Amino acid sequence: MLSYLRCIEENCRLVQSAARDAQQCGACGGLLDVQYDFDPFDPDALRAEWHQRRLSGEPVDRSGVWRFRELIPFMAPGARIVSLSEGSTPLIGARRAGWWAGPVHLTVKHQGNNPTGSFKDLGMTACMTRAASLGVKMVACASTGNTSASMAAYAARAGIRALLFVPYRQISGAKLAQALDFGAVVIEVGDTFDQAFRLLRDIAPELELYLVNSVNPFRIEGQKTIVAEMLEQRAWRPPDYIAVPGGNLGNASAIGKGLQELRALGFIEKVPRLIVVQAEGANPFYQTITSGSPDLMCVDNPDTQATAIRIGRPANWKKARRALQWTDGVCESVTDDEIFAAKQVLAEDGIGCEPASAATVAGVRKLCRAGKIEPHADVVVVLTGNQLKDTDYIVRRRSEENEGGQRLRVDPSLDSLRRALDQVLAAPAGLDR
Ligand SMILES: *Cc1c(COP(=O)(O)O)cnc(C)c1O
């Protein structure tokens, strides 16, 4: 038994065979971890092997998830992998954003450069591979948008039907379009993600639906490989901090698990501190952590323009709390205006992303201002989604903020055009605004 499922609750720890997937502990209903009996690694030899695989043309080696398959050995060697060549995303310096946020040494790990445009693809290749190996006929998820786009693509590839539950009129047009394009059936139900998710969880067993939300522990396994990839790109020098936005808190959980395992296996000694950033109108985890409450302080009507993190009852909060404990991490909360400011500054560096992703940079700035991050710290922020995922947001906010003269309507005469351009050229550009 190389891999098995184990309940994360301290006073339960029930071990279940991974032969049939479960979403929660059969005894106490707690979240499950995929655990492995790892043989001792020679970290140097394995690093060299991972590096070597980058030259390979095999799909399993080209994937930024399966290239690190020794860290996620839940499939038999040689098993069929459902992959779209996910991962291998760039790590980019962001000098202006780093100056604005700190000053800190800021780099972004851009997960928007994934096949469907978000980090969800890392988890989806893992759990869809799993679903295919179990002969699943239909997969389902509730989603704020990106999970659905990703599920639809990987399900199509695996030849599995996909059923999507989304809150009515609450997800971005681009994400909905992706899911439809890949042939998913879309069920609009409820007003919030939390409602849609609860209904799906209740009905899934009856319809024998295989859930691919991040409560599926195999999603977390795929997502945790981001840590290995990022460290490899940094020649295995850990940063001081890694920041992620927090919605359902799967990503924070995955990064925490990845860091903890890489330390236990001898790949790193220093563990970066994890920073989880939530939007002020949807910050149940922030409230829970800062108050020290033993129970989740739910937000009943989550509200933020960063729709990817508009979640009031994050299912993975206990795993994320554990990740903060493992990494001596912190949680921060930022307003929608702070998120927009951070997104604008990233744009000054030529880096586009979703609003939810930019929350990380806003959070870093706030923690620096509060003296909780030291000046010139080495910070990696995970940009979770692609710029084009929510163009309505950009057009709306950039048209409001028009003092920089970004959108001008000009009469079709040379005189008016000259006057308008004179005005534009006289105005200060970029960060001087
Ligand atoms: C899903 C998502 C998040 C939130 O991630 P969780 O794992 O749910 O905390 C943040 N940003 C984007 C772009 C996402 O798609």
Short mmCIF file of C-alpha atoms and ligand atoms in Angstrom, two decimals:
data_model
loop_
_atom_site.label_atom_id
_atom_site.label_comp_id
_atom_site.label_asym_id
_atom_site.label_seq_id
_atom_site.Cartn_x
_atom_site.Cartn_y
_atom_site.Cartn_z
CA MET A 1 0.00 0.00 0.00
CA LEU A 2 2.07 2.91 -1.27
CA SER A 3 -0.71 5.50 -1.16
CA TYR A 4 -3.72 5.75 1.12
CA LEU A 5 -6.23 8.28 2.38
CA ARG A 6 -6.07 9.58 5.93
CA CYS A 7 -8.42 11.82 7.88
CA ILE A 8 -6.74 15.10 8.91
CA GLU A 9 -8.60 15.36 12.24
CA GLU A 10 -6.15 14.90 15.13
CA ASN A 11 -8.55 12.80 17.16
CA CYS A 12 -9.61 10.57 14.26
CA ARG A 13 -6.80 9.87 11.76
CA LEU A 14 -8.81 7.05 10.21
CA VAL A 15 -6.90 5.43 7.37
CA GLN A 16 -8.82 4.38 4.29
CA SER A 17 -7.53 2.48 1.33
CA ALA A 18 -7.29 4.62 -1.78
CA ALA A 19 -8.90 1.88 -3.86
CA ARG A 20 -12.19 3.78 -4.00
CA ASP A 21 -12.09 7.54 -3.72
CA ALA A 22 -13.89 9.29 -0.91
CA GLN A 23 -14.35 13.00 -0.36
CA GLN A 24 -14.56 12.84 3.40
CA CYS A 25 -13.72 10.60 6.32
CA GLY A 26 -16.12 7.70 6.71
CA ALA A 27 -16.01 8.01 10.51
CA CYS A 28 -16.05 11.74 11.33
CA GLY A 29 -16.69 13.52 8.03
CA GLY A 30 -13.31 15.28 8.17
CA LEU A 31 -11.14 16.19 5.19
CA LEU A 32 -8.83 13.55 3.75
CA ASP A 33 -5.16 13.67 2.81
CA VAL A 34 -3.47 11.44 0.29
CA GLN A 35 -0.51 9.96 2.15
CA TYR A 36 2.39 7.87 0.93
CA ASP A 37 4.95 5.53 2.41
CA PHE A 38 7.83 7.21 0.62
CA ASP A 39 11.03 5.24 0.18
CA PRO A 40 13.94 7.45 1.24
CA PHE A 41 14.96 9.75 -1.61
CA ASP A 42 18.35 10.96 -2.66
CA PRO A 43 17.27 14.57 -3.22
CA ASP A 44 20.22 15.42 -5.46
CA ALA A 45 19.67 12.44 -7.74
CA LEU A 46 15.96 13.15 -8.00
CA ARG A 47 16.50 16.85 -8.71
CA ALA A 48 18.85 15.89 -11.52
CA GLU A 49 16.29 13.45 -12.90
CA TRP A 50 13.49 16.06 -12.79
CA HIS A 51 15.74 18.49 -14.57
CA GLN A 52 16.64 15.93 -17.21
CA ARG A 53 12.96 15.25 -17.95
CA ARG A 54 12.58 18.79 -19.22
CA LEU A 55 14.39 17.65 -22.36
CA SER A 56 12.01 14.73 -22.90
CA GLY A 57 9.17 14.77 -25.43
CA GLU A 58 6.97 12.36 -23.48
CA PRO A 59 3.68 13.93 -22.32
CA VAL A 60 4.23 12.61 -18.81
CA ASP A 61 7.59 14.40 -18.66
CA ARG A 62 6.41 17.60 -20.32
CA SER A 63 3.68 18.11 -17.73
CA GLY A 64 4.82 20.32 -14.87
CA VAL A 65 2.79 18.07 -12.58
CA TRP A 66 3.82 14.59 -13.71
CA ARG A 67 7.44 15.57 -14.18
CA PHE A 68 7.48 15.48 -10.36
CA ARG A 69 5.59 12.17 -10.20
CA GLU A 70 7.77 10.77 -7.42
CA LEU A 71 6.02 13.28 -5.13
CA ILE A 72 2.53 12.08 -6.13
CA PRO A 73 2.88 8.30 -6.54
CA PHE A 74 -0.82 7.46 -6.39
CA MET A 75 -0.90 5.98 -9.90
CA ALA A 76 0.85 2.79 -10.91
CA PRO A 77 3.92 3.51 -13.06
CA GLY A 78 2.94 3.55 -16.73
CA ALA A 79 -0.76 4.22 -16.03
CA ARG A 80 -2.70 6.42 -18.45
CA ILE A 81 -2.29 10.11 -17.64
CA VAL A 82 -4.92 12.72 -18.57
CA SER A 83 -2.74 15.71 -19.31
CA LEU A 84 -2.79 18.91 -21.36
CA SER A 85 0.84 19.77 -20.66
CA GLU A 86 -0.10 21.84 -17.62
CA GLY A 87 2.39 23.58 -15.36
CA SER A 88 5.86 24.74 -16.39
CA THR A 89 4.61 28.27 -15.84
CA PRO A 90 6.98 31.25 -15.78
CA LEU A 91 8.50 32.92 -12.76
CA ILE A 92 8.78 36.59 -13.58
CA GLY A 93 10.40 39.50 -11.72
CA ALA A 94 8.03 42.38 -10.96
CA ARG A 95 10.25 45.33 -10.12
CA ARG A 96 7.66 48.08 -10.04
CA ALA A 97 5.09 46.05 -8.15
CA GLY A 98 7.82 45.02 -5.69
CA TRP A 99 8.78 48.63 -5.11
CA TRP A 100 5.15 49.61 -4.61
CA ALA A 101 4.34 46.73 -2.30
CA GLY A 102 7.43 46.98 -0.10
CA PRO A 103 10.04 47.55 -1.22
CA VAL A 104 10.39 43.81 -1.51
CA HIS A 105 12.09 41.54 -4.01
CA LEU A 106 8.95 40.40 -5.79
CA THR A 107 8.55 37.63 -8.34
CA VAL A 108 5.31 36.24 -9.68
CA LYS A 109 4.63 32.60 -10.43
CA HIS A 110 2.14 33.00 -13.24
CA GLN A 111 -0.38 30.18 -13.13
CA GLY A 112 -2.50 32.01 -15.70
CA ASN A 113 -0.15 30.44 -18.26
CA ASN A 114 -1.86 27.07 -17.94
CA PRO A 115 -3.93 25.28 -20.61
CA THR A 116 -7.25 26.71 -19.41
CA GLY A 117 -5.73 29.81 -17.83
CA SER A 118 -5.63 29.04 -14.12
CA PHE A 119 -3.78 26.96 -11.53
CA LYS A 120 -6.82 24.65 -11.37
CA ASP A 121 -5.28 22.66 -14.25
CA LEU A 122 -2.57 21.31 -11.92
CA GLY A 123 -5.16 19.74 -9.68
CA MET A 124 -7.43 18.70 -12.52
CA THR A 125 -4.84 16.57 -14.34
CA ALA A 126 -4.35 14.65 -11.10
CA CYS A 127 -7.98 14.05 -10.20
CA MET A 128 -9.13 13.43 -13.78
CA THR A 129 -6.37 10.85 -14.19
CA ARG A 130 -7.70 9.31 -11.03
CA ALA A 131 -11.32 9.43 -12.24
CA ALA A 132 -10.40 7.84 -15.57
CA SER A 133 -8.56 5.02 -13.83
CA LEU A 134 -11.65 4.30 -11.73
CA GLY A 135 -13.87 4.16 -14.82
CA VAL A 136 -15.95 7.15 -13.72
CA LYS A 137 -18.78 8.07 -16.15
CA MET A 138 -19.58 11.59 -14.96
CA VAL A 139 -17.64 14.22 -13.04
CA ALA A 140 -19.11 17.29 -11.38
CA CYS A 141 -18.07 20.41 -9.53
CA ALA A 142 -19.48 23.59 -8.12
CA SER A 143 -17.38 26.51 -9.15
CA THR A 144 -16.73 30.22 -9.17
CA GLY A 145 -15.60 29.65 -12.77
CA ASN A 146 -12.06 28.42 -13.17
CA THR A 147 -12.61 24.94 -11.76
CA SER A 148 -15.40 24.50 -14.29
CA ALA A 149 -13.30 25.61 -17.25
CA SER A 150 -10.56 23.24 -16.16
CA MET A 151 -12.87 20.33 -15.35
CA ALA A 152 -14.60 20.66 -18.71
CA ALA A 153 -11.32 20.55 -20.63
CA TYR A 154 -9.82 17.60 -18.77
CA ALA A 155 -13.11 15.68 -18.75
CA ALA A 156 -13.37 16.14 -22.52
CA ARG A 157 -9.86 14.81 -22.88
CA ALA A 158 -10.62 11.83 -20.68
CA GLY A 159 -13.91 11.13 -22.48
CA ILE A 160 -15.95 11.66 -19.30
CA ARG A 161 -19.17 13.72 -19.14
CA ALA A 162 -18.95 16.92 -17.10
CA LEU A 163 -21.68 18.51 -15.02
CA LEU A 164 -21.16 21.98 -13.67
CA PHE A 165 -23.01 23.74 -10.84
CA VAL A 166 -22.60 27.52 -10.78
CA PRO A 167 -24.37 30.30 -8.89
CA TYR A 168 -26.87 32.04 -11.15
CA ARG A 169 -25.25 34.91 -13.11
CA GLN A 170 -22.27 35.05 -10.81
CA ILE A 171 -19.43 33.74 -12.91
CA SER A 172 -17.50 35.61 -15.57
CA GLY A 173 -18.59 35.21 -19.18
CA ALA A 174 -15.17 34.01 -20.27
CA LYS A 175 -15.11 31.15 -17.77
CA LEU A 176 -18.66 30.10 -18.63
CA ALA A 177 -17.73 30.20 -22.31
CA GLN A 178 -14.79 27.88 -21.72
CA ALA A 179 -16.94 25.32 -19.91
CA LEU A 180 -19.57 25.41 -22.66
CA ASP A 181 -16.92 25.23 -25.36
CA PHE A 182 -15.57 22.01 -23.88
CA GLY A 183 -19.06 20.55 -23.81
CA ALA A 184 -19.92 20.66 -20.11
CA VAL A 185 -23.56 20.75 -19.01
CA VAL A 186 -24.09 23.89 -16.95
CA ILE A 187 -26.62 24.00 -14.13
CA GLU A 188 -27.19 27.45 -12.71
CA VAL A 189 -28.42 27.09 -9.16
CA GLY A 190 -28.44 29.33 -6.10
CA ASP A 191 -26.99 32.78 -5.57
CA THR A 192 -23.60 31.89 -4.14
CA PHE A 193 -20.90 29.32 -4.70
CA ASP A 194 -21.54 28.00 -1.20
CA GLN A 195 -25.19 27.23 -2.00
CA ALA A 196 -24.39 25.53 -5.28
CA PHE A 197 -21.64 23.51 -3.63
CA ARG A 198 -23.81 22.32 -0.74
CA LEU A 199 -26.54 21.14 -3.11
CA LEU A 200 -24.05 19.30 -5.26
CA ARG A 201 -22.44 17.59 -2.26
CA ASP A 202 -25.83 16.42 -1.07
CA ILE A 203 -26.88 14.97 -4.40
CA ALA A 204 -23.55 13.56 -5.63
CA PRO A 205 -23.75 10.12 -3.96
CA GLU A 206 -27.30 9.49 -5.26
CA LEU A 207 -26.26 10.21 -8.85
CA GLU A 208 -22.83 8.60 -8.48
CA LEU A 209 -21.11 11.80 -9.49
CA TYR A 210 -17.35 11.98 -9.02
CA LEU A 211 -16.66 15.35 -7.38
CA VAL A 212 -13.65 17.29 -8.59
CA ASN A 213 -13.89 20.23 -6.19
CA SER A 214 -10.81 20.81 -4.08
CA VAL A 215 -12.25 18.66 -1.27
CA ASN A 216 -11.12 15.88 -3.60
CA PRO A 217 -7.73 15.11 -2.05
CA PHE A 218 -6.19 14.22 -5.42
CA ARG A 219 -6.71 17.80 -6.60
CA ILE A 220 -4.46 18.91 -3.78
CA GLU A 221 -1.78 16.43 -4.86
CA GLY A 222 -1.60 17.94 -8.35
CA GLN A 223 -1.61 21.46 -7.02
CA LYS A 224 1.18 20.88 -4.54
CA THR A 225 3.71 20.28 -7.35
CA ILE A 226 3.78 24.03 -7.94
CA VAL A 227 6.16 24.19 -4.99
CA ALA A 228 8.68 21.80 -6.55
CA GLU A 229 8.50 23.60 -9.87
CA MET A 230 8.96 27.02 -8.28
CA LEU A 231 11.90 25.85 -6.17
CA GLU A 232 13.53 24.24 -9.18
CA GLN A 233 13.21 27.53 -11.07
CA ARG A 234 14.97 29.21 -8.15
CA ALA A 235 17.81 26.64 -8.07
CA TRP A 236 16.18 25.24 -4.88
CA ARG A 237 16.64 28.45 -2.89
CA PRO A 238 13.38 28.95 -1.00
CA PRO A 239 11.95 32.49 -0.89
CA ASP A 240 11.11 34.12 2.45
CA TYR A 241 7.38 34.22 1.64
CA ILE A 242 4.88 32.68 -0.78
CA ALA A 243 1.56 34.53 -1.14
CA VAL A 244 -1.69 33.09 -2.49
CA PRO A 245 -5.27 34.34 -2.62
CA GLY A 246 -7.67 32.35 -0.46
CA GLY A 247 -11.10 31.26 -1.70
CA ASN A 248 -12.04 27.66 -0.97
CA LEU A 249 -8.44 27.39 0.34
CA GLY A 250 -7.38 24.38 -1.73
CA ASN A 251 -4.36 26.15 -3.14
CA ALA A 252 -3.10 27.32 0.25
CA SER A 253 -3.60 23.77 1.55
CA ALA A 254 -1.70 22.29 -1.38
CA ILE A 255 1.25 24.65 -1.10
CA GLY A 256 1.44 23.98 2.64
CA LYS A 257 1.44 20.22 2.07
CA GLY A 258 4.03 20.54 -0.69
CA LEU A 259 6.38 22.56 1.48
CA GLN A 260 5.96 20.31 4.47
CA GLU A 261 6.70 17.18 2.43
CA LEU A 262 9.68 18.66 0.60
CA ARG A 263 11.20 19.56 3.94
CA ALA A 264 10.49 16.13 5.43
CA LEU A 265 12.04 14.47 2.36
CA GLY A 266 15.19 16.58 2.60
CA PHE A 267 14.75 18.83 -0.45
CA ILE A 268 14.73 22.08 1.54
CA GLU A 269 15.72 23.11 5.03
CA LYS A 270 14.14 26.53 5.24
CA VAL A 271 10.38 26.65 4.77
CA PRO A 272 8.97 29.86 3.24
CA ARG A 273 6.20 31.51 5.24
CA LEU A 274 2.82 31.19 3.57
CA ILE A 275 0.68 34.32 3.17
CA VAL A 276 -3.02 33.79 2.47
CA VAL A 277 -4.89 36.86 1.26
CA GLN A 278 -8.67 37.19 1.24
CA ALA A 279 -11.00 39.90 0.00
CA GLU A 280 -12.58 41.94 2.76
CA GLY A 281 -16.14 41.06 1.76
CA ALA A 282 -15.33 37.33 1.71
CA ASN A 283 -12.78 36.83 4.47
CA PRO A 284 -14.05 34.01 6.74
CA PHE A 285 -10.58 32.49 7.06
CA TYR A 286 -9.00 35.82 7.96
CA GLN A 287 -11.62 36.37 10.66
CA THR A 288 -11.15 32.85 11.97
CA ILE A 289 -7.35 33.05 12.12
CA THR A 290 -7.10 36.55 13.59
CA SER A 291 -9.71 35.83 16.26
CA GLY A 292 -8.24 32.41 17.09
CA SER A 293 -11.71 30.92 16.82
CA PRO A 294 -11.73 27.09 16.89
CA ASP A 295 -14.70 27.12 14.48
CA LEU A 296 -14.97 28.66 11.04
CA MET A 297 -16.46 32.15 11.17
CA CYS A 298 -18.62 31.86 8.05
CA VAL A 299 -19.57 34.85 5.90
CA ASP A 300 -23.18 34.47 4.83
CA ASN A 301 -23.27 36.91 1.94
CA PRO A 302 -19.75 36.95 0.51
CA ASP A 303 -19.19 40.01 -1.63
CA THR A 304 -16.19 41.03 -3.74
CA GLN A 305 -15.50 41.85 -7.37
CA ALA A 306 -12.75 39.25 -7.25
CA THR A 307 -15.28 36.54 -8.07
CA ALA A 308 -12.78 33.67 -7.94
CA ILE A 309 -12.52 34.17 -4.18
CA ARG A 310 -16.12 35.09 -3.38
CA ILE A 311 -16.60 32.21 -0.95
CA GLY A 312 -18.05 32.42 2.54
CA ARG A 313 -17.59 28.84 3.78
CA PRO A 314 -14.24 27.59 2.53
CA ALA A 315 -14.33 23.80 2.58
CA ASN A 316 -10.58 23.40 3.08
CA TRP A 317 -10.15 25.84 5.94
CA LYS A 318 -8.76 23.27 8.35
CA LYS A 319 -6.10 22.18 5.89
CA ALA A 320 -5.23 25.83 5.28
CA ARG A 321 -4.99 26.49 9.01
CA ARG A 322 -2.62 23.54 9.25
CA ALA A 323 -0.59 25.02 6.36
CA LEU A 324 -0.22 28.28 8.30
CA GLN A 325 0.95 26.32 11.35
CA TRP A 326 3.48 24.32 9.32
CA THR A 327 4.94 27.40 7.68
CA ASP A 328 4.55 30.01 10.43
CA GLY A 329 2.23 31.69 7.95
CA VAL A 330 -0.07 34.71 8.10
CA CYS A 331 -3.46 35.67 6.77
CA GLU A 332 -4.41 39.13 5.48
CA SER A 333 -7.54 40.77 4.17
CA VAL A 334 -7.72 43.52 1.53
CA THR A 335 -10.45 45.70 0.02
CA ASP A 336 -11.58 45.59 -3.60
CA ASP A 337 -9.96 49.00 -4.15
CA GLU A 338 -6.66 47.70 -2.81
CA ILE A 339 -6.97 44.72 -5.16
CA PHE A 340 -7.58 47.01 -8.11
CA ALA A 341 -4.59 49.20 -7.18
CA ALA A 342 -2.37 46.11 -7.03
CA LYS A 343 -3.68 44.90 -10.36
CA GLN A 344 -2.85 48.26 -11.92
CA VAL A 345 0.68 48.16 -10.56
CA LEU A 346 1.25 44.65 -11.89
CA ALA A 347 0.08 45.97 -15.25
CA GLU A 348 2.87 48.57 -15.03
CA ASP A 349 5.25 45.62 -15.08
CA GLY A 350 3.47 44.23 -18.12
CA ILE A 351 1.86 41.49 -16.06
CA GLY A 352 -1.86 40.81 -16.40
CA CYS A 353 -3.93 38.61 -14.11
CA GLU A 354 -7.34 38.12 -12.57
CA PRO A 355 -8.49 40.41 -9.77
CA ALA A 356 -8.31 37.53 -7.26
CA SER A 357 -4.67 36.96 -8.19
CA ALA A 358 -3.74 40.61 -7.61
CA ALA A 359 -5.07 40.34 -4.03
CA THR A 360 -1.71 38.72 -3.18
CA VAL A 361 0.27 41.85 -4.03
CA ALA A 362 -2.22 44.04 -2.15
CA GLY A 363 -1.81 41.75 0.85
CA VAL A 364 1.98 41.90 0.71
CA ARG A 365 1.82 45.69 0.66
CA LYS A 366 -0.46 45.76 3.66
CA LEU A 367 1.77 43.37 5.62
CA CYS A 368 4.83 45.47 4.77
CA ARG A 369 3.09 48.64 5.91
CA ALA A 370 2.24 46.90 9.19
CA GLY A 371 5.87 45.82 9.67
CA LYS A 372 4.95 42.14 9.39
CA ILE A 373 7.11 41.64 6.28
CA GLU A 374 10.62 43.07 6.48
CA PRO A 375 11.85 45.45 3.76
CA HIS A 376 13.61 43.73 0.82
CA ALA A 377 12.22 40.33 1.73
CA ASP A 378 12.22 37.73 -1.04
CA VAL A 379 8.55 37.22 -1.93
CA VAL A 380 6.89 35.01 -4.54
CA VAL A 381 3.24 35.70 -5.27
CA VAL A 382 1.16 33.10 -7.05
CA LEU A 383 -0.90 34.72 -9.77
CA THR A 384 -3.71 32.23 -9.97
CA GLY A 385 -5.54 33.22 -13.15
CA ASN A 386 -5.12 34.75 -16.58
CA GLN A 387 -5.85 38.40 -17.37
CA LEU A 388 -8.49 37.47 -19.96
CA LYS A 389 -10.60 35.52 -17.49
CA ASP A 390 -12.46 38.64 -16.44
CA THR A 391 -12.29 41.36 -19.05
CA ASP A 392 -15.58 42.94 -17.89
CA TYR A 393 -13.88 43.83 -14.64
CA ILE A 394 -10.98 45.47 -16.46
CA VAL A 395 -13.11 47.48 -18.85
CA ARG A 396 -15.43 48.57 -16.04
CA ARG A 397 -12.72 49.65 -13.62
CA ARG A 398 -10.38 51.14 -16.18
CA SER A 399 -13.18 53.20 -17.66
CA GLU A 400 -14.22 54.54 -14.25
CA GLU A 401 -10.71 55.57 -13.36
CA ASN A 402 -10.42 57.93 -16.22
CA GLU A 403 -8.35 60.75 -14.80
CA GLY A 404 -5.34 59.19 -16.54
CA GLY A 405 -7.21 59.68 -19.82
CA GLN A 406 -7.18 56.07 -20.89
CA ARG A 407 -10.42 56.06 -22.86
CA LEU A 408 -11.23 59.18 -24.80
CA ARG A 409 -14.03 59.68 -27.25
CA VAL A 410 -12.92 62.19 -29.85
CA ASP A 411 -14.83 63.93 -32.64
CA PRO A 412 -13.62 62.83 -36.04
CA SER A 413 -11.72 66.03 -36.86
CA LEU A 414 -7.99 66.64 -36.80
CA ASP A 415 -8.43 69.58 -34.45
CA SER A 416 -10.21 67.60 -31.78
CA LEU A 417 -7.75 64.77 -32.20
CA ARG A 418 -4.80 67.15 -31.77
CA ARG A 419 -6.30 68.67 -28.62
CA ALA A 420 -6.98 65.25 -27.14
CA LEU A 421 -3.49 63.96 -27.88
CA ASP A 422 -1.84 67.10 -26.48
CA GLN A 423 -3.72 66.47 -23.28
CA VAL A 424 -2.66 62.81 -23.19
CA LEU A 425 1.01 63.56 -23.87
CA ALA A 426 1.09 66.25 -21.17
CA ALA A 427 -0.22 63.90 -18.49
CA PRO A 428 2.30 61.91 -16.41
CA ALA A 429 2.52 58.25 -17.27
CA GLY A 430 2.44 55.07 -15.22
CA LEU A 431 3.48 55.08 -11.58
CA ASP A 432 4.00 58.88 -11.60
CA ARG A 433 0.26 59.35 -11.92
C1 LIG B 1 -9.86 29.07 -7.57
C2 LIG B 1 -9.18 30.38 -7.61
C3 LIG B 1 -8.73 31.03 -6.46
C4 LIG B 1 -8.98 30.48 -5.10
O1 LIG B 1 -8.27 29.30 -4.86
P1 LIG B 1 -8.72 28.33 -3.67
O2 LIG B 1 -7.90 27.14 -3.83
O3 LIG B 1 -10.19 28.08 -3.85
O4 LIG B 1 -8.45 29.09 -2.40
C5 LIG B 1 -8.05 32.21 -6.59
N1 LIG B 1 -7.84 32.77 -7.79
C6 LIG B 1 -8.26 32.18 -8.93
C7 LIG B 1 -8.00 32.87 -10.22
C8 LIG B 1 -8.93 30.98 -8.88
O5 LIG B 1 -9.36 30.41 -10.01
#
